[in-house]
Amino acid sequence: MSFPSQYIFVQLVLPLPSIMGLAIANDKSPSSPSLSSSSEISNLTYGFAVIFLIWYFVVLSLAYLGVVEIFRKFNHSITDIATPPSSSSSSDLGSVEGVTIIRPLKGIDAQVESCLESSFVQYYPTSKLEVLFCVEDPKDPVIPIVETLIDKYPNIDARLMIGDPNNPDHYGPNPKINNLAKGFVAAKHDIIWVMDSNVWASNGTLLRSVHALHHSLDNGRQTYDRRTGQGKPVKVVHHLPLAVSLKSSQLLMGPSWWSNIGSKLDEVFLKTSHAKFYVGFDRWAVAPCVNGKSNLYRRSDIDMAVQHIGRGQMPSVDGESGDLSKDAAYYGSTKGYGIRYFSKFIGEDNMIAIALWDIGGRTGLTGDCVIQPLGNRNSSIKDYILRRSRWLRVRKYMVLAATILEPTTESIVAGIYGTFAVSVLFFQQKFSISWLFFHFIVWYLTDYLQFALLLKYSAAEDSRIMNSSNYIRPFFTEPDYNRFFDLELLLHSPRWSRFNKSGFTRQCFRVLVWSFYWFMREILAFPIWVYAMVGTTIDWRGRPFIIKSDLTAEEM
């Protein structure tokens, strides 16, 4: 974008109230369906309008709490990345605590080598860094890639841990926990950074995360507990999960842009709706909201949290009795075993965050993002719908109330009940089309500007850290990559946009393409929610599960 995003936001959004004033005035013409007086509003209608207005205000407040936080803390054009002062000199890093990075692996994901390499190039003392790669299958095709990286960085203490196929680690139905459990026991350091194999992180992410964990910071500010009036210790440092849809011309098999639409919908979702509510909920800090793509915490805190769950109970014999409290007492009694307790749950990230929250901790962000490159595998519309519905079903059992209310946070549903409330209470109308239009315009512009900002700064790094290494970040993290305007899309574009040399024309076409995916994502949101709510089976990596009343999962 040629202008700072704040300037564009002011120029586009601030004039809208005056525009709406004219539109609303037109709505009050004699032909409009208005109510002649407030007395014509029934008590029931008025009551519903009040309830809807309150909830509309809550949803918008939470959404724009996240938007403002993203523009303030993830916009590195107006603020330096919250890198600790000690990073200005590598000689000052000797006092930092050691960290073990654990990366559970299964198969080859898009750009997996670049994603895994980001663990080796973290701006952190090599004597304080350990990287463990955990694999279940000795024949997993990702193993040669890991071995190549270990040979490439001999100065990093890195190991590949392969499971025994004759005696596999199995503590519950969650394959991720079963896989990385061996890494928790073998880790040399208490601070553990668990990263999925398919995400990339910038060089300074680890340093900022350790700093946030030590000083209980959330996006660079001291945490605060409203009940005690004091800071609340950060027990989980997490990072904003984003995705980037790889250009079809750079995919191995080069599918058409239509067959790759699912990954583009994922990218739009993660950089718009999910991002603002994820960051907003973390800022609100009334309950944990953590995605498991990239989490940093202490192994001792995990053990302590599991001990807390099993307090006062006699430990079970093997941790698999089915009694959650007794099994927690068993796993919490041995160093490094606490993580195994969470293999009973599909949504282990949420359950770990809740357990750490229950021992007095909270979560913290660092202004960093982790980026998942999305290739041509499982990238159709059907794949997108199945992914979204799968995790909605998991959340249905984990946090039922929040999942039931989730459609009310989407632009279409929020626009309908919000417009009804505003129309009845303020405009004396049954339903103001002008307000609905205003609602969508502001929501759309906000999402577009937020998307553009995250596209530009999601992989940004402190210049002091970037200049300390010869590492060249992968192409998919470049700020101008994709923008929903690749070569193949250009070949299918109208002739006027293909040959017009005007940068403005090309930018307009980019906006049109992005708008297509944005509208499709918004339209699909409610049908996907309905489909998820009526179903009970969760299909994960080709295996069906059901979630029982105690939130544990059972393979079918």
PDB file of C-alpha atoms in Angstrom, residues 186-360:
ATOM      1  CA  ALA A 186      14.183 -35.491  26.799  1.00  0.00           C
ATOM      2  CA  ALA A 187      14.225 -31.665  26.766  1.00  0.00           C
ATOM      3  CA  LYS A 188      17.272 -30.127  28.457  1.00  0.00           C
ATOM      4  CA  HIS A 189      15.516 -26.880  29.328  1.00  0.00           C
ATOM      5  CA  ASP A 190      12.401 -26.016  31.308  1.00  0.00           C
ATOM      6  CA  ILE A 191      11.078 -23.503  28.785  1.00  0.00           C
ATOM      7  CA  ILE A 192       9.453 -25.367  25.905  1.00  0.00           C
ATOM      8  CA  TRP A 193       8.422 -23.840  22.592  1.00  0.00           C
ATOM      9  CA  VAL A 194       6.059 -26.190  20.748  1.00  0.00           C
ATOM     10  CA  MET A 195       5.685 -25.311  17.066  1.00  0.00           C
ATOM     11  CA  ASP A 196       3.702 -27.203  14.474  1.00  0.00           C
ATOM     12  CA  SER A 197       5.817 -28.405  11.572  1.00  0.00           C
ATOM     13  CA  ASN A 198       3.896 -26.310   9.034  1.00  0.00           C
ATOM     14  CA  VAL A 199       4.467 -22.820  10.461  1.00  0.00           C
ATOM     15  CA  TRP A 200       7.294 -20.304  10.050  1.00  0.00           C
ATOM     16  CA  ALA A 201       8.395 -17.720  12.636  1.00  0.00           C
ATOM     17  CA  SER A 202      10.654 -14.683  12.259  1.00  0.00           C
ATOM     18  CA  ASN A 203      14.147 -14.622  13.770  1.00  0.00           C
ATOM     19  CA  GLY A 204      13.386 -12.645  16.918  1.00  0.00           C
ATOM     20  CA  THR A 205      10.197 -14.436  17.938  1.00  0.00           C
ATOM     21  CA  LEU A 206      11.868 -16.675  20.513  1.00  0.00           C
ATOM     22  CA  LEU A 207      13.760 -13.849  22.218  1.00  0.00           C
ATOM     23  CA  ARG A 208      10.629 -11.714  22.525  1.00  0.00           C
ATOM     24  CA  SER A 209       8.613 -14.683  23.764  1.00  0.00           C
ATOM     25  CA  VAL A 210      11.075 -15.550  26.517  1.00  0.00           C
ATOM     26  CA  HIS A 211      11.152 -11.881  27.517  1.00  0.00           C
ATOM     27  CA  ALA A 212       7.339 -11.843  27.698  1.00  0.00           C
ATOM     28  CA  LEU A 213       7.306 -15.038  29.772  1.00  0.00           C
ATOM     29  CA  HIS A 214       9.904 -13.706  32.224  1.00  0.00           C
ATOM     30  CA  HIS A 215       8.330 -10.282  32.667  1.00  0.00           C
ATOM     31  CA  SER A 216       4.648 -11.255  32.229  1.00  0.00           C
ATOM     32  CA  LEU A 217       4.068  -9.043  29.200  1.00  0.00           C
ATOM     33  CA  ASP A 218       1.197  -9.051  26.741  1.00  0.00           C
ATOM     34  CA  ASN A 219       2.156  -7.300  23.503  1.00  0.00           C
ATOM     35  CA  GLY A 220       4.867  -5.421  25.374  1.00  0.00           C
ATOM     36  CA  ARG A 221       2.679  -4.157  28.246  1.00  0.00           C
ATOM     37  CA  GLN A 222       2.559  -5.384  31.807  1.00  0.00           C
ATOM     38  CA  THR A 223      -0.376  -7.672  32.525  1.00  0.00           C
ATOM     39  CA  TYR A 224      -3.036  -6.651  35.016  1.00  0.00           C
ATOM     40  CA  ASP A 225      -5.430  -8.654  37.175  1.00  0.00           C
ATOM     41  CA  ARG A 226      -8.635  -6.699  37.835  1.00  0.00           C
ATOM     42  CA  ARG A 227      -9.353  -8.697  40.982  1.00  0.00           C
ATOM     43  CA  THR A 228      -6.013  -8.116  42.699  1.00  0.00           C
ATOM     44  CA  GLY A 229      -4.948  -4.867  41.034  1.00  0.00           C
ATOM     45  CA  GLN A 230      -1.556  -6.436  40.329  1.00  0.00           C
ATOM     46  CA  GLY A 231       0.161  -8.073  37.416  1.00  0.00           C
ATOM     47  CA  LYS A 232      -0.878 -11.616  36.531  1.00  0.00           C
ATOM     48  CA  PRO A 233       1.911 -14.024  35.567  1.00  0.00           C
ATOM     49  CA  VAL A 234       1.990 -15.063  31.923  1.00  0.00           C
ATOM     50  CA  LYS A 235       2.065 -18.851  31.721  1.00  0.00           C
ATOM     51  CA  VAL A 236       1.525 -19.218  27.959  1.00  0.00           C
ATOM     52  CA  VAL A 237       3.087 -17.060  25.258  1.00  0.00           C
ATOM     53  CA  HIS A 238       1.360 -17.603  21.942  1.00  0.00           C
ATOM     54  CA  HIS A 239       1.517 -16.048  18.499  1.00  0.00           C
ATOM     55  CA  LEU A 240      -1.092 -14.933  15.998  1.00  0.00           C
ATOM     56  CA  PRO A 241      -1.607 -17.783  13.490  1.00  0.00           C
ATOM     57  CA  LEU A 242      -1.821 -16.672   9.871  1.00  0.00           C
ATOM     58  CA  ALA A 243      -1.734 -18.425   6.515  1.00  0.00           C
ATOM     59  CA  VAL A 244      -0.596 -17.562   3.027  1.00  0.00           C
ATOM     60  CA  SER A 245      -2.013 -19.245  -0.053  1.00  0.00           C
ATOM     61  CA  LEU A 246       0.861 -20.115  -2.360  1.00  0.00           C
ATOM     62  CA  LYS A 247       0.574 -18.826  -5.888  1.00  0.00           C
ATOM     63  CA  SER A 248      -0.583 -21.548  -8.199  1.00  0.00           C
ATOM     64  CA  SER A 249       2.261 -20.809 -10.622  1.00  0.00           C
ATOM     65  CA  GLN A 250       4.711 -21.751  -7.860  1.00  0.00           C
ATOM     66  CA  LEU A 251       2.987 -24.970  -6.861  1.00  0.00           C
ATOM     67  CA  LEU A 252       4.470 -28.251  -7.992  1.00  0.00           C
ATOM     68  CA  MET A 253       1.369 -29.326  -9.939  1.00  0.00           C
ATOM     69  CA  GLY A 254      -0.004 -25.829 -10.634  1.00  0.00           C
ATOM     70  CA  PRO A 255      -3.767 -26.220 -10.151  1.00  0.00           C
ATOM     71  CA  SER A 256      -6.194 -23.621 -11.413  1.00  0.00           C
ATOM     72  CA  TRP A 257      -7.016 -20.727  -9.142  1.00  0.00           C
ATOM     73  CA  TRP A 258     -10.501 -22.162  -8.613  1.00  0.00           C
ATOM     74  CA  SER A 259      -9.230 -25.503  -7.319  1.00  0.00           C
ATOM     75  CA  ASN A 260      -7.004 -23.602  -4.883  1.00  0.00           C
ATOM     76  CA  ILE A 261      -9.861 -21.501  -3.544  1.00  0.00           C
ATOM     77  CA  GLY A 262      -9.998 -23.270  -0.169  1.00  0.00           C
ATOM     78  CA  SER A 263      -6.537 -22.067   0.835  1.00  0.00           C
ATOM     79  CA  LYS A 264      -7.426 -18.506  -0.158  1.00  0.00           C
ATOM     80  CA  LEU A 265     -10.538 -18.670   2.018  1.00  0.00           C
ATOM     81  CA  ASP A 266      -8.352 -19.901   4.883  1.00  0.00           C
ATOM     82  CA  GLU A 267      -5.984 -16.985   4.374  1.00  0.00           C
ATOM     83  CA  VAL A 268      -8.812 -14.446   4.345  1.00  0.00           C
ATOM     84  CA  PHE A 269     -10.409 -15.970   7.448  1.00  0.00           C
ATOM     85  CA  LEU A 270      -7.191 -16.014   9.478  1.00  0.00           C
ATOM     86  CA  LYS A 271      -6.171 -12.469   8.523  1.00  0.00           C
ATOM     87  CA  THR A 272      -9.597 -10.907   9.096  1.00  0.00           C
ATOM     88  CA  SER A 273     -12.293 -12.407  11.318  1.00  0.00           C
ATOM     89  CA  HIS A 274     -10.128 -14.833  13.272  1.00  0.00           C
ATOM     90  CA  ALA A 275      -7.274 -12.378  13.816  1.00  0.00           C
ATOM     91  CA  LYS A 276      -9.332  -9.550  15.282  1.00  0.00           C
ATOM     92  CA  PHE A 277     -11.321 -11.724  17.667  1.00  0.00           C
ATOM     93  CA  TYR A 278      -8.253 -13.791  18.627  1.00  0.00           C
ATOM     94  CA  VAL A 279      -6.264 -10.679  19.519  1.00  0.00           C
ATOM     95  CA  GLY A 280      -9.295  -8.956  21.040  1.00  0.00           C
ATOM     96  CA  PHE A 281     -10.067 -11.875  23.327  1.00  0.00           C
ATOM     97  CA  ASP A 282      -6.444 -12.061  24.458  1.00  0.00           C
ATOM     98  CA  ARG A 283      -6.540  -8.343  25.232  1.00  0.00           C
ATOM     99  CA  TRP A 284      -9.811  -8.710  27.130  1.00  0.00           C
ATOM    100  CA  ALA A 285      -8.244 -11.520  29.188  1.00  0.00           C
ATOM    101  CA  VAL A 286     -11.363 -12.955  30.818  1.00  0.00           C
ATOM    102  CA  ALA A 287     -10.571 -16.500  29.669  1.00  0.00           C
ATOM    103  CA  PRO A 288      -7.839 -18.208  27.650  1.00  0.00           C
ATOM    104  CA  CYS A 289      -8.076 -18.209  23.857  1.00  0.00           C
ATOM    105  CA  VAL A 290      -5.065 -20.046  22.458  1.00  0.00           C
ATOM    106  CA  ASN A 291      -4.352 -21.690  19.124  1.00  0.00           C
ATOM    107  CA  GLY A 292      -1.782 -24.483  19.342  1.00  0.00           C
ATOM    108  CA  LYS A 293       0.271 -23.594  16.261  1.00  0.00           C
ATOM    109  CA  SER A 294       2.977 -21.911  18.351  1.00  0.00           C
ATOM    110  CA  ASN A 295       3.011 -21.932  22.169  1.00  0.00           C
ATOM    111  CA  LEU A 296       5.786 -21.287  24.664  1.00  0.00           C
ATOM    112  CA  TYR A 297       5.513 -22.293  28.325  1.00  0.00           C
ATOM    113  CA  ARG A 298       7.427 -23.986  31.121  1.00  0.00           C
ATOM    114  CA  ARG A 299       7.450 -27.745  31.439  1.00  0.00           C
ATOM    115  CA  SER A 300       7.315 -27.328  35.214  1.00  0.00           C
ATOM    116  CA  ASP A 301       4.148 -25.235  34.879  1.00  0.00           C
ATOM    117  CA  ILE A 302       2.522 -27.946  32.761  1.00  0.00           C
ATOM    118  CA  ASP A 303       3.378 -30.530  35.424  1.00  0.00           C
ATOM    119  CA  MET A 304       2.093 -28.215  38.158  1.00  0.00           C
ATOM    120  CA  ALA A 305      -1.171 -27.580  36.305  1.00  0.00           C
ATOM    121  CA  VAL A 306      -1.788 -31.318  35.899  1.00  0.00           C
ATOM    122  CA  GLN A 307      -0.971 -31.862  39.574  1.00  0.00           C
ATOM    123  CA  HIS A 308      -3.572 -29.208  40.376  1.00  0.00           C
ATOM    124  CA  ILE A 309      -6.193 -31.106  38.358  1.00  0.00           C
ATOM    125  CA  GLY A 310      -5.426 -34.300  40.281  1.00  0.00           C
ATOM    126  CA  ARG A 311      -5.019 -32.726  43.714  1.00  0.00           C
ATOM    127  CA  GLY A 312      -6.348 -34.838  46.583  1.00  0.00           C
ATOM    128  CA  GLN A 313      -6.736 -37.929  44.398  1.00  0.00           C
ATOM    129  CA  MET A 314      -4.955 -41.243  44.540  1.00  0.00           C
ATOM    130  CA  PRO A 315      -2.975 -41.639  41.299  1.00  0.00           C
ATOM    131  CA  SER A 316      -4.209 -44.254  38.851  1.00  0.00           C
ATOM    132  CA  VAL A 317      -1.997 -47.196  37.987  1.00  0.00           C
ATOM    133  CA  ASP A 318      -1.038 -46.220  34.435  1.00  0.00           C
ATOM    134  CA  GLY A 319      -2.754 -42.896  33.682  1.00  0.00           C
ATOM    135  CA  GLU A 320      -5.385 -44.602  31.553  1.00  0.00           C
ATOM    136  CA  SER A 321      -8.060 -45.438  34.111  1.00  0.00           C
ATOM    137  CA  GLY A 322     -10.638 -43.121  32.570  1.00  0.00           C
ATOM    138  CA  ASP A 323     -10.909 -41.105  35.789  1.00  0.00           C
ATOM    139  CA  LEU A 324      -9.502 -37.717  34.776  1.00  0.00           C
ATOM    140  CA  SER A 325      -8.557 -36.619  38.300  1.00  0.00           C
ATOM    141  CA  LYS A 326      -6.744 -39.858  39.144  1.00  0.00           C
ATOM    142  CA  ASP A 327      -5.004 -39.917  35.772  1.00  0.00           C
ATOM    143  CA  ALA A 328      -3.923 -36.301  36.296  1.00  0.00           C
ATOM    144  CA  ALA A 329      -2.487 -37.243  39.687  1.00  0.00           C
ATOM    145  CA  TYR A 330      -0.513 -40.004  37.976  1.00  0.00           C
ATOM    146  CA  TYR A 331       0.929 -37.883  35.160  1.00  0.00           C
ATOM    147  CA  GLY A 332       1.594 -34.893  37.389  1.00  0.00           C
ATOM    148  CA  SER A 333       3.793 -36.906  39.736  1.00  0.00           C
ATOM    149  CA  THR A 334       6.672 -37.400  37.264  1.00  0.00           C
ATOM    150  CA  LYS A 335       8.785 -34.672  35.674  1.00  0.00           C
ATOM    151  CA  GLY A 336       7.881 -34.131  32.043  1.00  0.00           C
ATOM    152  CA  TYR A 337       4.869 -36.459  32.124  1.00  0.00           C
ATOM    153  CA  GLY A 338       2.254 -33.735  32.612  1.00  0.00           C
ATOM    154  CA  ILE A 339       1.866 -33.143  28.874  1.00  0.00           C
ATOM    155  CA  ARG A 340       0.730 -36.752  28.408  1.00  0.00           C
ATOM    156  CA  TYR A 341      -2.474 -36.048  30.317  1.00  0.00           C
ATOM    157  CA  PHE A 342      -3.664 -33.837  27.452  1.00  0.00           C
ATOM    158  CA  SER A 343      -3.493 -36.687  24.934  1.00  0.00           C
ATOM    159  CA  LYS A 344      -7.028 -37.503  26.065  1.00  0.00           C
ATOM    160  CA  PHE A 345      -8.341 -34.361  24.332  1.00  0.00           C
ATOM    161  CA  ILE A 346      -8.514 -33.359  20.663  1.00  0.00           C
ATOM    162  CA  GLY A 347      -8.356 -29.645  21.502  1.00  0.00           C
ATOM    163  CA  GLU A 348      -5.214 -29.972  23.581  1.00  0.00           C
ATOM    164  CA  ASP A 349      -4.223 -26.335  23.039  1.00  0.00           C
ATOM    165  CA  ASN A 350      -7.395 -25.074  24.699  1.00  0.00           C
ATOM    166  CA  MET A 351      -7.184 -27.584  27.556  1.00  0.00           C
ATOM    167  CA  ILE A 352      -3.528 -26.742  28.275  1.00  0.00           C
ATOM    168  CA  ALA A 353      -4.341 -23.027  28.340  1.00  0.00           C
ATOM    169  CA  ILE A 354      -7.281 -23.602  30.697  1.00  0.00           C
ATOM    170  CA  ALA A 355      -5.131 -25.721  33.019  1.00  0.00           C
ATOM    171  CA  LEU A 356      -2.426 -23.036  33.198  1.00  0.00           C
ATOM    172  CA  TRP A 357      -5.090 -20.349  33.656  1.00  0.00           C
ATOM    173  CA  ASP A 358      -6.537 -22.300  36.595  1.00  0.00           C
ATOM    174  CA  ILE A 359      -3.239 -22.131  38.497  1.00  0.00           C
ATOM    175  CA  GLY A 360      -3.276 -18.340  38.326  1.00  0.00           C
TER     176      GLY A 360
END
